[in-house]
mmCIF file with all atom_site columns, C-alpha atoms in Angstrom:
data_model
loop_
_atom_site.group_PDB
_atom_site.id
_atom_site.type_symbol
_atom_site.label_atom_id
_atom_site.label_alt_id
_atom_site.label_comp_id
_atom_site.label_asym_id
_atom_site.label_entity_id
_atom_site.label_seq_id
_atom_site.pdbx_PDB_ins_code
_atom_site.Cartn_x
_atom_site.Cartn_y
_atom_site.Cartn_z
_atom_site.occupancy
_atom_site.B_iso_or_equiv
_atom_site.pdbx_formal_charge
_atom_site.auth_seq_id
_atom_site.auth_comp_id
_atom_site.auth_asym_id
_atom_site.auth_atom_id
_atom_site.pdbx_PDB_model_num
ATOM 1  C CA . ILE G 1 1  ? -130.996 89.140  -139.974 1.00 70.00 ? 1  ILE G CA 1
ATOM 2  C CA . ASN G 1 2  ? -128.440 86.600  -141.229 1.00 73.00 ? 2  ASN G CA 1
ATOM 3  C CA . ILE G 1 3  ? -130.673 85.479  -144.089 1.00 74.00 ? 3  ILE G CA 1
ATOM 4  C CA . ALA G 1 4  ? -131.511 89.044  -145.135 1.00 79.00 ? 4  ALA G CA 1
ATOM 5  C CA . GLY G 1 5  ? -127.839 90.032  -144.945 1.00 81.00 ? 5  GLY G CA 1
ATOM 6  C CA . SER G 1 6  ? -126.815 87.001  -147.000 1.00 80.00 ? 6  SER G CA 1
ATOM 7  C CA . PHE G 1 7  ? -129.400 87.842  -149.645 1.00 86.00 ? 7  PHE G CA 1
ATOM 8  C CA . THR G 1 8  ? -128.296 91.488  -149.769 1.00 87.00 ? 8  THR G CA 1
ATOM 9  C CA . LEU G 1 9  ? -124.568 90.717  -150.012 1.00 85.00 ? 9  LEU G CA 1
ATOM 10 C CA . GLY G 1 10 ? -125.260 88.032  -152.619 1.00 83.00 ? 10 GLY G CA 1
ATOM 11 C CA . ALA G 1 11 ? -127.119 90.610  -154.716 1.00 87.00 ? 11 ALA G CA 1
ATOM 12 C CA . ILE G 1 12 ? -124.405 93.258  -154.255 1.00 87.00 ? 12 ILE G CA 1
ATOM 13 C CA . SER G 1 13 ? -121.632 90.795  -155.151 1.00 86.00 ? 13 SER G CA 1
ATOM 14 C CA . GLN G 1 14 ? -123.320 90.074  -158.468 1.00 84.00 ? 14 GLN G CA 1
ATOM 15 C CA . MET G 1 15 ? -123.885 93.722  -159.456 1.00 82.00 ? 15 MET G CA 1
ATOM 16 C CA . PRO G 1 16 ? -121.816 94.713  -162.479 1.00 84.00 ? 16 PRO G CA 1
ATOM 17 C CA . THR G 1 17 ? -118.937 97.091  -161.831 1.00 86.00 ? 17 THR G CA 1
ATOM 18 C CA . THR G 1 18 ? -119.069 100.427 -163.661 1.00 83.00 ? 18 THR G CA 1
ATOM 19 C CA . ASP G 1 19 ? -116.921 103.527 -163.818 1.00 80.00 ? 19 ASP G CA 1
ATOM 20 C CA . LYS G 1 20 ? -119.794 105.648 -162.469 1.00 71.00 ? 20 LYS G CA 1
ATOM 21 C CA . ALA G 1 21 ? -120.563 106.006 -158.761 1.00 62.00 ? 21 ALA G CA 1
ATOM 22 C CA . LEU G 1 22 ? -124.095 104.699 -159.266 1.00 62.00 ? 22 LEU G CA 1
ATOM 23 C CA . SER G 1 23 ? -125.977 103.791 -162.393 1.00 67.00 ? 23 SER G CA 1
ATOM 24 C CA . ARG G 1 24 ? -128.899 101.634 -163.411 1.00 70.00 ? 24 ARG G CA 1
ATOM 25 C CA . THR G 1 25 ? -126.450 99.052  -164.721 1.00 68.00 ? 25 THR G CA 1
ATOM 26 C CA . GLY G 1 26 ? -124.092 98.663  -161.772 1.00 78.00 ? 26 GLY G CA 1
ATOM 27 C CA . LEU G 1 27 ? -121.933 100.127 -159.028 1.00 85.00 ? 27 LEU G CA 1
ATOM 28 C CA . SER G 1 28 ? -118.480 101.641 -158.911 1.00 87.00 ? 28 SER G CA 1
ATOM 29 C CA . PRO G 1 29 ? -115.874 99.375  -157.260 1.00 89.00 ? 29 PRO G CA 1
ATOM 30 C CA . ARG G 1 30 ? -115.759 101.764 -154.289 1.00 90.00 ? 30 ARG G CA 1
ATOM 31 C CA . ASN G 1 31 ? -119.545 101.766 -153.802 1.00 89.00 ? 31 ASN G CA 1
ATOM 32 C CA . LYS G 1 32 ? -119.687 97.998  -154.230 1.00 87.00 ? 32 LYS G CA 1
ATOM 33 C CA . LEU G 1 33 ? -117.063 97.611  -151.509 1.00 89.00 ? 33 LEU G CA 1
ATOM 34 C CA . MET G 1 34 ? -118.780 100.177 -149.282 1.00 91.00 ? 34 MET G CA 1
ATOM 35 C CA . LEU G 1 35 ? -122.163 98.457  -149.566 1.00 89.00 ? 35 LEU G CA 1
ATOM 36 C CA . GLY G 1 36 ? -120.757 94.952  -149.268 1.00 86.00 ? 36 GLY G CA 1
ATOM 37 C CA . VAL G 1 37 ? -118.212 95.383  -146.500 1.00 84.00 ? 37 VAL G CA 1
ATOM 38 C CA . GLY G 1 38 ? -119.616 98.500  -144.863 1.00 87.00 ? 38 GLY G CA 1
ATOM 39 C CA . PHE G 1 39 ? -123.360 97.983  -144.893 1.00 87.00 ? 39 PHE G CA 1
ATOM 40 C CA . CYS G 1 40 ? -123.570 94.193  -144.926 1.00 83.00 ? 40 CYS G CA 1
ATOM 41 C CA . GLY G 1 41 ? -120.550 93.832  -142.651 1.00 78.00 ? 41 GLY G CA 1
ATOM 42 C CA . SER G 1 42 ? -122.181 96.005  -140.032 1.00 81.00 ? 42 SER G CA 1
ATOM 43 C CA . PHE G 1 43 ? -125.571 94.388  -140.633 1.00 82.00 ? 43 PHE G CA 1
ATOM 44 C CA . THR G 1 44 ? -124.307 90.819  -140.260 1.00 78.00 ? 44 THR G CA 1
ATOM 45 C CA . THR G 1 45 ? -120.943 89.105  -140.707 1.00 78.00 ? 45 THR G CA 1
ATOM 46 C CA . PHE G 1 46 ? -122.773 85.890  -141.581 1.00 80.00 ? 46 PHE G CA 1
ATOM 47 C CA . SER G 1 47 ? -123.558 87.311  -145.028 1.00 78.00 ? 47 SER G CA 1
ATOM 48 C CA . THR G 1 48 ? -119.851 87.363  -145.935 1.00 81.00 ? 48 THR G CA 1
ATOM 49 C CA . TYR G 1 49 ? -119.493 83.771  -144.785 1.00 87.00 ? 49 TYR G CA 1
ATOM 50 C CA . SER G 1 50 ? -122.452 82.706  -146.938 1.00 89.00 ? 50 SER G CA 1
ATOM 51 C CA . VAL G 1 51 ? -121.195 84.457  -150.085 1.00 90.00 ? 51 VAL G CA 1
ATOM 52 C CA . ASP G 1 52 ? -117.672 83.030  -149.609 1.00 92.00 ? 52 ASP G CA 1
ATOM 53 C CA . VAL G 1 53 ? -119.116 79.505  -149.492 1.00 95.00 ? 53 VAL G CA 1
ATOM 54 C CA . CYS G 1 54 ? -121.284 80.135  -152.587 1.00 94.00 ? 54 CYS G CA 1
ATOM 55 C CA . ASN G 1 55 ? -118.309 81.572  -154.510 1.00 95.00 ? 55 ASN G CA 1
ATOM 56 C CA . TRP G 1 56 ? -116.130 78.529  -153.723 1.00 97.00 ? 56 TRP G CA 1
ATOM 57 C CA . ILE G 1 57 ? -118.882 76.165  -154.843 1.00 97.00 ? 57 ILE G CA 1
ATOM 58 C CA . ALA G 1 58 ? -119.374 78.184  -158.057 1.00 97.00 ? 58 ALA G CA 1
ATOM 59 C CA . LYS G 1 59 ? -115.615 77.937  -158.747 1.00 97.00 ? 59 LYS G CA 1
ATOM 60 C CA . GLY G 1 60 ? -115.707 74.158  -158.263 1.00 98.00 ? 60 GLY G CA 1
ATOM 61 C CA . GLN G 1 61 ? -113.912 74.342  -154.907 1.00 98.00 ? 61 GLN G CA 1
ATOM 62 C CA . THR G 1 62 ? -116.540 72.261  -153.136 1.00 97.00 ? 62 THR G CA 1
ATOM 63 C CA . MET G 1 63 ? -114.157 70.661  -150.625 1.00 97.00 ? 63 MET G CA 1
ATOM 64 C CA . THR G 1 64 ? -112.840 74.088  -149.608 1.00 97.00 ? 64 THR G CA 1
ATOM 65 C CA . ALA G 1 65 ? -116.427 75.252  -149.099 1.00 97.00 ? 65 ALA G CA 1
ATOM 66 C CA . LEU G 1 66 ? -117.384 72.152  -147.096 1.00 97.00 ? 66 LEU G CA 1
ATOM 67 C CA . ASN G 1 67 ? -114.270 72.372  -144.930 1.00 96.00 ? 67 ASN G CA 1
ATOM 68 C CA . TYR G 1 68 ? -114.938 76.060  -144.301 1.00 94.00 ? 68 TYR G CA 1
ATOM 69 C CA . VAL G 1 69 ? -118.540 75.345  -143.294 1.00 94.00 ? 69 VAL G CA 1
ATOM 70 C CA . MET G 1 70 ? -117.511 72.469  -141.041 1.00 94.00 ? 70 MET G CA 1
ATOM 71 C CA . VAL G 1 71 ? -114.667 74.299  -139.312 1.00 91.00 ? 71 VAL G CA 1
ATOM 72 C CA . ASN G 1 72 ? -116.704 77.488  -138.821 1.00 86.00 ? 72 ASN G CA 1
ATOM 73 C CA . ASN G 1 73 ? -119.875 75.791  -137.614 1.00 88.00 ? 73 ASN G CA 1
ATOM 74 C CA . VAL G 1 74 ? -118.228 73.214  -135.349 1.00 90.00 ? 74 VAL G CA 1
ATOM 75 C CA . GLY G 1 75 ? -115.662 75.772  -134.158 1.00 89.00 ? 75 GLY G CA 1
ATOM 76 C CA . ALA G 1 76 ? -118.306 78.387  -133.379 1.00 86.00 ? 76 ALA G CA 1
ATOM 77 C CA . ILE G 1 77 ? -120.512 75.920  -131.501 1.00 89.00 ? 77 ILE G CA 1
ATOM 78 C CA . CYS G 1 78 ? -117.545 74.614  -129.514 1.00 92.00 ? 78 CYS G CA 1
ATOM 79 C CA . ALA G 1 79 ? -116.348 78.163  -128.755 1.00 90.00 ? 79 ALA G CA 1
ATOM 80 C CA . ALA G 1 80 ? -119.831 79.152  -127.580 1.00 87.00 ? 80 ALA G CA 1
ATOM 81 C CA . GLY G 1 81 ? -120.007 76.079  -125.361 1.00 90.00 ? 81 GLY G CA 1
ATOM 82 C CA . VAL G 1 82 ? -116.564 76.719  -123.868 1.00 90.00 ? 82 VAL G CA 1
ATOM 83 C CA . GLY G 1 83 ? -117.420 80.387  -123.304 1.00 88.00 ? 83 GLY G CA 1
ATOM 84 C CA . MET G 1 84 ? -120.658 79.429  -121.572 1.00 89.00 ? 84 MET G CA 1
ATOM 85 C CA . TYR G 1 85 ? -118.925 76.801  -119.437 1.00 89.00 ? 85 TYR G CA 1
ATOM 86 C CA . LEU G 1 86 ? -116.054 79.083  -118.389 1.00 89.00 ? 86 LEU G CA 1
ATOM 87 C CA . THR G 1 87 ? -118.409 81.948  -117.569 1.00 88.00 ? 87 THR G CA 1
ATOM 88 C CA . ARG G 1 88 ? -120.544 79.696  -115.357 1.00 87.00 ? 88 ARG G CA 1
ATOM 89 C CA . LYS G 1 89 ? -117.406 78.284  -113.711 1.00 89.00 ? 89 LYS G CA 1
ATOM 90 C CA . ILE G 1 90 ? -115.848 81.710  -113.059 1.00 86.00 ? 90 ILE G CA 1
ATOM 91 C CA . LEU G 1 91 ? -119.118 83.160  -111.739 1.00 84.00 ? 91 LEU G CA 1
ATOM 92 C CA . GLY G 1 92 ? -119.877 80.018  -109.702 1.00 81.00 ? 92 GLY G CA 1
ATOM 93 C CA . LEU G 1 93 ? -123.205 79.413  -111.406 1.00 74.00 ? 93 LEU G CA 1
#
């Protein structure tokens, strides 16, 4: 799911913006936002994370991208571990 969502949001983010709702050459800003945030956001939040990192790297902001990856990955793993530990402790497992 995360890989498919990342691919889809990456493709949507690179679609040209047009003044028409939908055309063969691009998407309106509203439809681009709806597909990116609405569809991909409900499909997987990981896709937004992936595209943010790729955009920072493309803009030459490699340290920002690396810091973001490190903080998110380490933070998420630590949060999951703490959540698991506290749940076991509270439930006496």
